[in-house]
Coordinates of C-alpha atoms and ligand atoms in Angstrom, one line a residue:
M1 CA 8.4 -1.0 66.5
T2 CA 5.4 -2.6 64.8
G3 CA 2.1 -1.0 63.5
L4 CA -1.4 -1.2 64.5
V5 CA -4.3 -3.0 62.7
L6 CA -8.1 -2.3 62.7
A7 CA -9.9 -5.0 60.9
G8 CA -13.6 -5.3 60.2
A9 CA -14.4 -2.1 62.0
V10 CA -18.2 -1.8 62.1
A11 CA -20.5 0.7 64.0
D12 CA -24.3 0.6 64.1
Y13 CA -26.7 3.0 65.9
G14 CA -29.8 1.0 66.5
S15 CA -30.6 -0.5 63.0
A16 CA -28.6 2.2 61.1
R17 CA -25.1 1.3 60.0
V18 CA -22.9 4.5 60.3
L19 CA -19.5 3.1 59.8
G20 CA -17.7 0.1 57.9
P21 CA -17.1 -2.5 57.5
L22 CA -13.6 -1.2 56.9
D23 CA -9.9 -2.1 57.5
L24 CA -7.1 0.3 58.3
A25 CA -3.4 -0.4 59.2
L26 CA -1.2 2.2 60.7
A27 CA 2.5 1.9 60.2
P28 CA 5.3 3.3 62.3
G29 CA 6.0 6.9 61.3
E30 CA 2.5 7.4 59.9
R31 CA 0.5 10.5 61.0
V32 CA -2.9 10.2 59.5
A33 CA -5.4 13.0 58.9
L34 CA -8.8 11.7 59.0
V35 CA -11.0 14.2 56.9
G36 CA -14.6 14.2 55.7
K37 CA -17.7 16.2 56.1
S38 CA -19.5 16.5 59.5
G39 CA -21.2 13.3 60.2
A40 CA -19.1 11.1 57.9
G41 CA -18.0 8.9 60.7
K42 CA -14.5 10.2 61.8
S43 CA -15.3 10.3 65.6
T44 CA -16.9 6.9 65.4
L45 CA -13.9 5.4 63.6
L46 CA -11.5 7.1 66.3
T47 CA -13.7 5.6 69.1
L48 CA -13.3 2.1 67.5
M49 CA -9.6 2.5 67.2
H50 CA -9.5 3.6 70.8
Q51 CA -11.5 0.6 72.0
R52 CA -9.5 -1.9 69.9
W53 CA -6.1 -0.5 70.6
R54 CA -6.7 0.5 74.4
D55 CA -4.0 -1.9 75.6
Q56 CA -1.4 -0.7 73.1
G57 CA -0.6 2.7 74.7
V58 CA -3.0 4.9 73.2
A59 CA -3.5 8.6 74.1
L60 CA -6.9 10.0 73.4
M61 CA -7.9 13.7 72.8
P62 CA -11.5 13.6 72.5
Q63 CA -13.8 16.3 70.8
D64 CA -15.2 17.3 74.2
L65 CA -11.6 17.4 75.6
G66 CA -12.4 15.6 78.7
L67 CA -11.0 18.1 81.2
V68 CA -12.0 18.4 84.9
P69 CA -13.1 22.0 85.2
S70 CA -12.6 22.5 89.0
L71 CA -8.9 21.3 88.7
S72 CA -6.1 23.6 87.6
V73 CA -4.3 23.3 84.3
F74 CA -1.4 21.7 86.0
H75 CA -3.4 18.9 87.5
N76 CA -5.4 18.3 84.3
V77 CA -2.1 17.8 82.5
Y78 CA -0.7 15.7 85.3
M79 CA -3.8 13.4 84.9
G80 CA -2.2 12.1 81.6
R81 CA 0.1 9.9 83.6
L82 CA -2.1 9.1 86.6
D83 CA -1.8 5.4 85.8
R84 CA 1.9 5.5 86.1
Y85 CA 2.1 6.5 89.9
P86 CA 0.7 5.0 93.1
W87 CA -2.6 6.3 94.3
W88 CA -1.0 8.0 97.4
A89 CA 1.4 9.9 94.9
N90 CA -1.5 11.1 92.8
L91 CA -3.4 12.2 96.0
W92 CA -0.4 14.0 97.4
T93 CA 0.1 15.7 94.0
L94 CA -3.3 17.4 94.5
V95 CA -2.3 19.0 97.6
R96 CA 1.4 19.5 97.0
P97 CA 2.8 18.8 93.5
R98 CA 6.3 17.5 93.2
Q99 CA 8.9 19.9 91.9
R100 CA 10.1 17.6 89.1
D101 CA 6.4 17.4 87.7
V102 CA 6.0 21.1 88.0
V103 CA 9.1 21.8 85.9
E104 CA 8.3 19.2 83.3
I105 CA 4.7 20.3 83.0
T106 CA 5.5 24.0 83.0
A107 CA 8.1 23.5 80.1
L108 CA 5.4 21.7 78.2
L109 CA 2.8 24.5 78.9
E110 CA 5.3 27.1 77.8
R111 CA 5.7 25.3 74.5
L112 CA 2.0 25.5 74.0
D113 CA 1.9 29.2 75.2
I114 CA -0.5 28.6 78.2
A115 CA 2.1 28.4 81.1
E116 CA 0.7 31.6 82.6
K117 CA -2.7 29.7 83.4
R118 CA -0.9 26.9 85.1
W119 CA -2.7 27.2 88.3
T120 CA -6.2 28.5 86.9
P121 CA -9.0 26.0 87.1
C122 CA -9.8 24.8 83.6
G123 CA -13.4 25.9 84.1
E124 CA -12.1 29.5 83.9
L125 CA -10.4 29.0 80.4
S126 CA -11.5 30.1 76.9
G127 CA -12.2 27.2 74.5
G128 CA -8.9 27.6 72.7
Q129 CA -7.0 27.6 76.0
R130 CA -8.8 24.5 77.1
Q131 CA -7.9 23.0 73.8
R132 CA -4.3 23.6 74.4
V133 CA -4.4 22.1 77.9
A134 CA -6.0 18.9 76.5
A135 CA -3.2 18.9 73.9
A136 CA -0.6 19.2 76.8
R137 CA -2.3 16.4 78.7
A138 CA -2.1 14.1 75.4
I139 CA 1.6 15.0 75.0
H140 CA 2.4 14.4 78.7
Q141 CA 0.7 11.0 78.6
G142 CA 2.9 9.8 75.9
G143 CA 2.4 6.2 74.3
R144 CA 2.6 4.4 70.9
V145 CA -0.2 6.4 69.2
L146 CA -2.3 9.4 69.5
L147 CA -5.9 9.6 68.5
A148 CA -7.2 13.2 68.5
D149 CA -10.6 14.4 67.4
E150 CA -10.3 17.9 65.9
P151 CA -7.4 18.9 68.2
V152 CA -6.9 22.4 66.9
S153 CA -10.6 23.4 66.0
A154 CA -10.6 26.4 68.4
L155 CA -7.3 27.7 67.7
D156 CA -6.0 30.7 65.6
G157 CA -3.5 30.1 62.7
P158 CA -0.1 30.3 64.8
Q159 CA -1.6 28.6 67.6
A160 CA -2.8 25.6 65.5
E161 CA 0.6 25.3 63.9
R162 CA 2.2 25.3 67.2
V163 CA -0.1 22.6 68.7
M164 CA -0.1 20.4 65.6
R165 CA 3.7 20.5 65.5
A166 CA 4.0 19.6 69.2
L167 CA 1.5 16.6 68.8
T168 CA 3.1 15.2 65.8
E169 CA 6.6 15.6 67.0
T170 CA 5.6 13.6 70.2
Y171 CA 3.9 10.7 68.5
D172 CA 5.5 8.5 65.9
M173 CA 2.0 7.3 65.0
A174 CA -1.2 9.4 65.0
V175 CA -4.7 9.7 63.7
L176 CA -6.1 13.1 63.7
A177 CA -9.7 14.1 62.6
M178 CA -9.2 17.4 60.9
H179 CA -11.5 20.1 59.3
D180 CA -8.6 22.3 58.1
L181 CA -7.2 20.7 55.0
E182 CA -4.2 22.8 54.5
L183 CA -3.1 22.1 58.1
A184 CA -3.8 18.4 57.7
L185 CA -1.7 18.3 54.6
R186 CA 1.2 20.2 56.2
H187 CA 1.3 18.2 59.3
C188 CA 0.2 14.7 58.4
N189 CA 1.9 12.5 55.9
R190 CA -1.2 10.3 55.0
V191 CA -4.7 11.3 54.4
V192 CA -7.7 9.0 55.0
G193 CA -10.9 10.4 53.8
I194 CA -14.2 9.3 55.1
Q195 CA -17.4 9.5 53.2
A196 CA -20.8 8.0 54.5
G197 CA -19.0 5.5 56.8
S198 CA -16.5 4.2 54.3
I199 CA -12.9 5.0 53.1
A200 CA -13.0 7.1 50.0
I201 CA -9.6 8.2 49.8
D202 CA -6.3 6.7 51.3
R203 CA -3.3 8.3 49.9
P204 CA 0.1 10.0 51.1
S205 CA -0.3 13.8 51.7
R206 CA 2.4 14.6 49.2
E207 CA 0.3 13.2 46.4
L208 CA -2.7 15.5 47.4
S209 CA -3.8 19.0 47.4
T210 CA -6.8 20.5 49.1
S211 CA -8.8 20.5 45.9
D212 CA -8.3 16.8 45.6
L213 CA -10.3 16.4 49.0
L214 CA -13.1 18.7 48.1
D215 CA -15.2 15.8 46.6
L216 CA -15.6 14.5 50.1
Y217 CA -17.5 17.5 51.1
Ligands
LIG1 N1 -25.1 8.6 69.8 C1 -25.4 8.4 68.6 N2 -26.6 7.9 68.3 C2 -27.2 7.8 67.0 N3 -26.4 8.2 66.0 C3 -25.2 8.8 66.2 C4 -24.6 8.8 67.5 N4 -23.2 9.3 67.4 C5 -23.1 9.5 66.1 N5 -24.1 9.2 65.5 C6 -24.3 9.2 63.9 O1 -23.2 8.6 63.3 C7 -22.6 9.2 62.3 C8 -21.2 9.4 62.3 O2 -21.1 10.4 63.4 P1 -19.5 10.9 63.7 O3 -19.7 11.8 65.0 O4 -18.6 9.7 63.9 O5 -19.2 11.9 62.5 P2 -17.9 12.9 62.5 O6 -17.5 12.6 61.0 O7 -17.1 12.7 63.4 O8 -18.6 14.3 62.4 P3 -18.1 15.7 63.0 O9 -17.1 16.2 61.9 O10 -19.3 16.6 63.0 O11 -17.6 15.6 64.3 C9 -23.6 10.5 62.0 O12 -24.5 10.2 61.1 C10 -24.2 10.6 63.4 O13 -25.5 11.2 63.4

């Protein structure tokens, strides 16, 4: 499997440059923690990666999660694979889900400790529960690379560990915007630190401690 390259990435809002120009290459096996203070440009960079790599098999877990509140947990997770099935199969699933999908999605929800809410509408879940559903949808989707914007920000310690493990076990390549530096260093093998729209640090996690990253904040 080959890697992915983002070259000459630039983002402007009006006349203000908020990111770049910057280059970033992602090699197979790399799980990158994107760190930096609020407003540094992490979400903007993830958005650019999503746009550039859209046809490369990208799963996106956005900061706002993008769930449909009126649909059940099961159906929101199912949506990760909507484009794999014909329209009539998707429509049928709304009314009568196929047993094999129910079994597969239930197993995934059990892994993320949210299976008991399988048929609950997402609009009736807590923030942490919704975040686990969005993680399950990203895992169910599959693909070459995961882009996730603060995927465990609403979860307590053990839940965050569980979700980070599930995400990084599923995807060979990933870029995850993270605020919890210890969690980032434990689950990602490369750290890219963003400061004022530029790359200030780009090193393997094993060479870093949380104190090395504090200058970014
Ligand atoms: N729609 C927008 N219009 C104008 N400026 C924007 C817009 N979206 C983001 N910005 C600006 O771009 C910069 C980078 O924002 P971005 O959301 O990428 O930061 P971030 O590092 O992801 O922050 P956080 O950790 O708070 O999510 C910020 O200065 C922000 O104010």
